[in-house]
XYZ file of N, CA and C in Angstrom:
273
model
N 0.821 -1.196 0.000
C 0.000 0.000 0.000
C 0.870 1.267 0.000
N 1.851 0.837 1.160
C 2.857 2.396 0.659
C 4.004 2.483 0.016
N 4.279 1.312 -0.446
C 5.494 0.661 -1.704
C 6.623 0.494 -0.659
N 6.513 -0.246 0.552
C 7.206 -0.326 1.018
C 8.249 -1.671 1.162
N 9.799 -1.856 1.289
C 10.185 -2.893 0.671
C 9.774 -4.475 2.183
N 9.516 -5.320 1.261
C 9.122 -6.242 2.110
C 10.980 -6.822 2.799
N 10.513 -6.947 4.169
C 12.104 -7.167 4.839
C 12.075 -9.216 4.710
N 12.971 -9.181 3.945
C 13.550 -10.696 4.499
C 13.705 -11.001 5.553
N 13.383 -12.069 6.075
C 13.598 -12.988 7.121
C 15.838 -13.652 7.508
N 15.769 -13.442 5.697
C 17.242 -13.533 6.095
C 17.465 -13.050 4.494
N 18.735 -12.464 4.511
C 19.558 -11.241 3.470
C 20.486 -12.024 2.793
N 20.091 -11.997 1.439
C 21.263 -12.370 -0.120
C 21.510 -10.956 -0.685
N 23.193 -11.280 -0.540
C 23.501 -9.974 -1.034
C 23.457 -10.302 -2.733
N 23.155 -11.641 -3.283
C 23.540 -11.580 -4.377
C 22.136 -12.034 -4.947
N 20.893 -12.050 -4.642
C 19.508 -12.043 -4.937
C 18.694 -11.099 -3.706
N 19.162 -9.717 -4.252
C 18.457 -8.876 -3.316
C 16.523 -8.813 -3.788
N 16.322 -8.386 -2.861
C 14.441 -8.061 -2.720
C 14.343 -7.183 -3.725
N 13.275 -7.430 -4.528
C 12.805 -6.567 -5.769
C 11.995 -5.036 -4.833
N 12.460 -3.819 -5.132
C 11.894 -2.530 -5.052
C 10.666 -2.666 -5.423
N 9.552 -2.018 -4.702
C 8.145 -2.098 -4.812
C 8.211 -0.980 -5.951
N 6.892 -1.441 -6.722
C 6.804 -0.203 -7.911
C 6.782 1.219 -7.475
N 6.107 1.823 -6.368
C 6.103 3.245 -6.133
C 7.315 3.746 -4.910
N 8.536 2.582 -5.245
C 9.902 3.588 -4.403
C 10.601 3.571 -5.413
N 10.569 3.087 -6.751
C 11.661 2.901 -8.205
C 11.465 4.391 -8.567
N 12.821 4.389 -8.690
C 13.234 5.922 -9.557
C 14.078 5.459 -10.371
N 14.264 6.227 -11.366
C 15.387 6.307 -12.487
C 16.643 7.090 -12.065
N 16.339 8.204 -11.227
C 18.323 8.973 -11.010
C 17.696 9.060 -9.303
N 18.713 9.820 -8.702
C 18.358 9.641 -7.443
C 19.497 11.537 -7.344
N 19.006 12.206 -6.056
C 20.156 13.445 -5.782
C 20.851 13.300 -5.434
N 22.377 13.560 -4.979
C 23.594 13.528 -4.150
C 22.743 13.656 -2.883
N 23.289 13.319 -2.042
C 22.777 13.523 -0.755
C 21.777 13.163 -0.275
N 20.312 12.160 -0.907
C 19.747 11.523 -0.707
C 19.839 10.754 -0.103
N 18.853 10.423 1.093
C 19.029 9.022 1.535
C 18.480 8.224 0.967
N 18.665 7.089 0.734
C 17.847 5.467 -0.198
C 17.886 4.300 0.636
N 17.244 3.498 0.181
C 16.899 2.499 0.733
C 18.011 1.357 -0.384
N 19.223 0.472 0.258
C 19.792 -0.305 -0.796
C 19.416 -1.598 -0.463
N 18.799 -2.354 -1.525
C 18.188 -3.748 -1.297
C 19.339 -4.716 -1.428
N 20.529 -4.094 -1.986
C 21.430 -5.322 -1.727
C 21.928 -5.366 -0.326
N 21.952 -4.501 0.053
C 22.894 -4.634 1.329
C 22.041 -4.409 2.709
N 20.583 -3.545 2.451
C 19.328 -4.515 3.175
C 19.914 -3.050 4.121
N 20.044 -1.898 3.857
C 20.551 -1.015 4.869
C 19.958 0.559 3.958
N 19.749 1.108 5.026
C 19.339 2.755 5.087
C 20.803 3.178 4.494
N 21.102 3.981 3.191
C 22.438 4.900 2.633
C 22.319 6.065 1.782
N 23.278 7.063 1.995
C 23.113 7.922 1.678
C 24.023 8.095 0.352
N 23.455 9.102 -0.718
C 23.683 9.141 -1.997
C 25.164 10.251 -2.090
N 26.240 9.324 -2.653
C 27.597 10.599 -2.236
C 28.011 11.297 -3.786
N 27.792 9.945 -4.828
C 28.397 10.518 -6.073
C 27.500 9.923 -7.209
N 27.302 10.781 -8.651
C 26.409 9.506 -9.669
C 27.115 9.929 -10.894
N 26.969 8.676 -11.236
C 27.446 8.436 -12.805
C 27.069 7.664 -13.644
N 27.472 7.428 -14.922
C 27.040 6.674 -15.686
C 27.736 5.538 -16.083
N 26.595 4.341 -15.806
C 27.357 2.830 -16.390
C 28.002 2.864 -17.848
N 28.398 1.589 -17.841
C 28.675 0.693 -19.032
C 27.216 0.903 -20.223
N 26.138 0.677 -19.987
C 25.008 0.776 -20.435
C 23.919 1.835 -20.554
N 24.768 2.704 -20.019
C 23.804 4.307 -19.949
C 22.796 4.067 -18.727
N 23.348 3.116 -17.714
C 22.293 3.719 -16.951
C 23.074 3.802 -15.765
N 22.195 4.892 -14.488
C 22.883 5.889 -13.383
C 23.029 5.024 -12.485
N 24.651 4.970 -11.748
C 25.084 4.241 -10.805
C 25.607 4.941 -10.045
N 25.367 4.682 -8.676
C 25.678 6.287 -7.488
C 26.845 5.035 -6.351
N 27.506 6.004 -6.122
C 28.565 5.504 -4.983
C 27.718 6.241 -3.545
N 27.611 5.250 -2.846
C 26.742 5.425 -1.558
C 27.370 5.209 -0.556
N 27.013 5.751 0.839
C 27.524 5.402 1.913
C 26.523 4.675 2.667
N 26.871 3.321 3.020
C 25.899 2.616 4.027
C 25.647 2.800 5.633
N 24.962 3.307 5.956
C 24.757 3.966 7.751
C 24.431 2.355 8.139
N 23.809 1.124 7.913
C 23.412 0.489 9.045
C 25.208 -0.177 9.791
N 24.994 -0.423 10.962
C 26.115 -0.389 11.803
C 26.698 -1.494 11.334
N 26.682 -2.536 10.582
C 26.866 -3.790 10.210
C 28.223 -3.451 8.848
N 27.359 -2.116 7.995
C 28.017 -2.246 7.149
C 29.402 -0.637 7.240
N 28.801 0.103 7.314
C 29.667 1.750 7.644
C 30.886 1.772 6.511
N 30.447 1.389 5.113
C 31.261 1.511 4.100
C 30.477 2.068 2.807
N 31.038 2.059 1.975
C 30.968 2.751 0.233
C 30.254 1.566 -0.171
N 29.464 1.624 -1.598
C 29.598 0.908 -2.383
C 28.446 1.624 -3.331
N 29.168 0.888 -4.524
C 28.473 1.226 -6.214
C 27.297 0.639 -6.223
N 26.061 1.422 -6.534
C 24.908 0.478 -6.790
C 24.237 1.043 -8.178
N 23.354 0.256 -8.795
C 22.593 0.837 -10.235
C 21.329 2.098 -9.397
N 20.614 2.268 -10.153
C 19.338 3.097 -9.883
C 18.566 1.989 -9.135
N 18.286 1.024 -9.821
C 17.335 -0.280 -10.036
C 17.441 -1.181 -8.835
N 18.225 -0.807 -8.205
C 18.432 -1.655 -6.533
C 18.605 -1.083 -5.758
N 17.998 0.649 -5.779
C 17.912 1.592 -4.605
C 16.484 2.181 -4.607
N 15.971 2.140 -3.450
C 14.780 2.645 -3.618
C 14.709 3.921 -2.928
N 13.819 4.881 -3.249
C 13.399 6.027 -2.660
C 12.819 6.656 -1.240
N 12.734 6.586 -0.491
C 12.229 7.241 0.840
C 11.722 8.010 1.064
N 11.476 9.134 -0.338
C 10.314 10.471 -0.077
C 9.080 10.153 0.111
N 8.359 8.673 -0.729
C 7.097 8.808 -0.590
C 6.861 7.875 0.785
N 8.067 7.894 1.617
C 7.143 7.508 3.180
C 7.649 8.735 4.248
N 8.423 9.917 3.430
C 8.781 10.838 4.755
C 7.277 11.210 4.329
N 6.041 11.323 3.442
C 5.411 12.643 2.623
C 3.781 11.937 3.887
N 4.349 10.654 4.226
C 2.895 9.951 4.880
C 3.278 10.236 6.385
N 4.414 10.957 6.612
C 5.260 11.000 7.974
C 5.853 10.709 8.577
N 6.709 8.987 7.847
C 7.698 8.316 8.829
C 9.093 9.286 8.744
N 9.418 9.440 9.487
C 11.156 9.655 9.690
C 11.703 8.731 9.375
N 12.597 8.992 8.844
C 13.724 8.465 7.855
C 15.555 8.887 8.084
């Protein structure tokens, strides 16, 4: 109902959870926070560029305490967080 990502019971970093249709974006801002389904953690958006294939891949920083590192992700395996600050969750 609010495109929110369903949480695994237990985390594949290499068959992450498909993004619900209304958190998919195509580019994302610097400084955004996102939701990364590979790594199953709240991160914030540091740099974006363009793939091999023309499509936008952002270097992120991961906040959950597990991970507290970088990593490259596509558009397509980060999801958005505006449309649940806009219903009122904090984020």
């Amino acid at each position: 109902k609010n495109a929110v990502p369903i949480r695994a019971t237990s985390h594949d970093y290499f068959k992450p959870e498909l993004i619900p249709e209304g958190a998919t974006r195509d580019r994302f801002t610097v400084g955004e926070r996102v939701y990364s389904a590979r790594y199953d953690s709240i991160a914030e958006v540091e740099t974006e560029s363009v793939g091999k294939h023309g499509e936008w891949v952002y270097r992120i920083w991961l906040l959950a305490e597990k991970w507290k590192q970088y990593a490259y992700q596509e558009a397509c395996e980060l999801a958005s967080l505006e449309h649940l600050r806009a219903i009122g969750v904090k984020v």
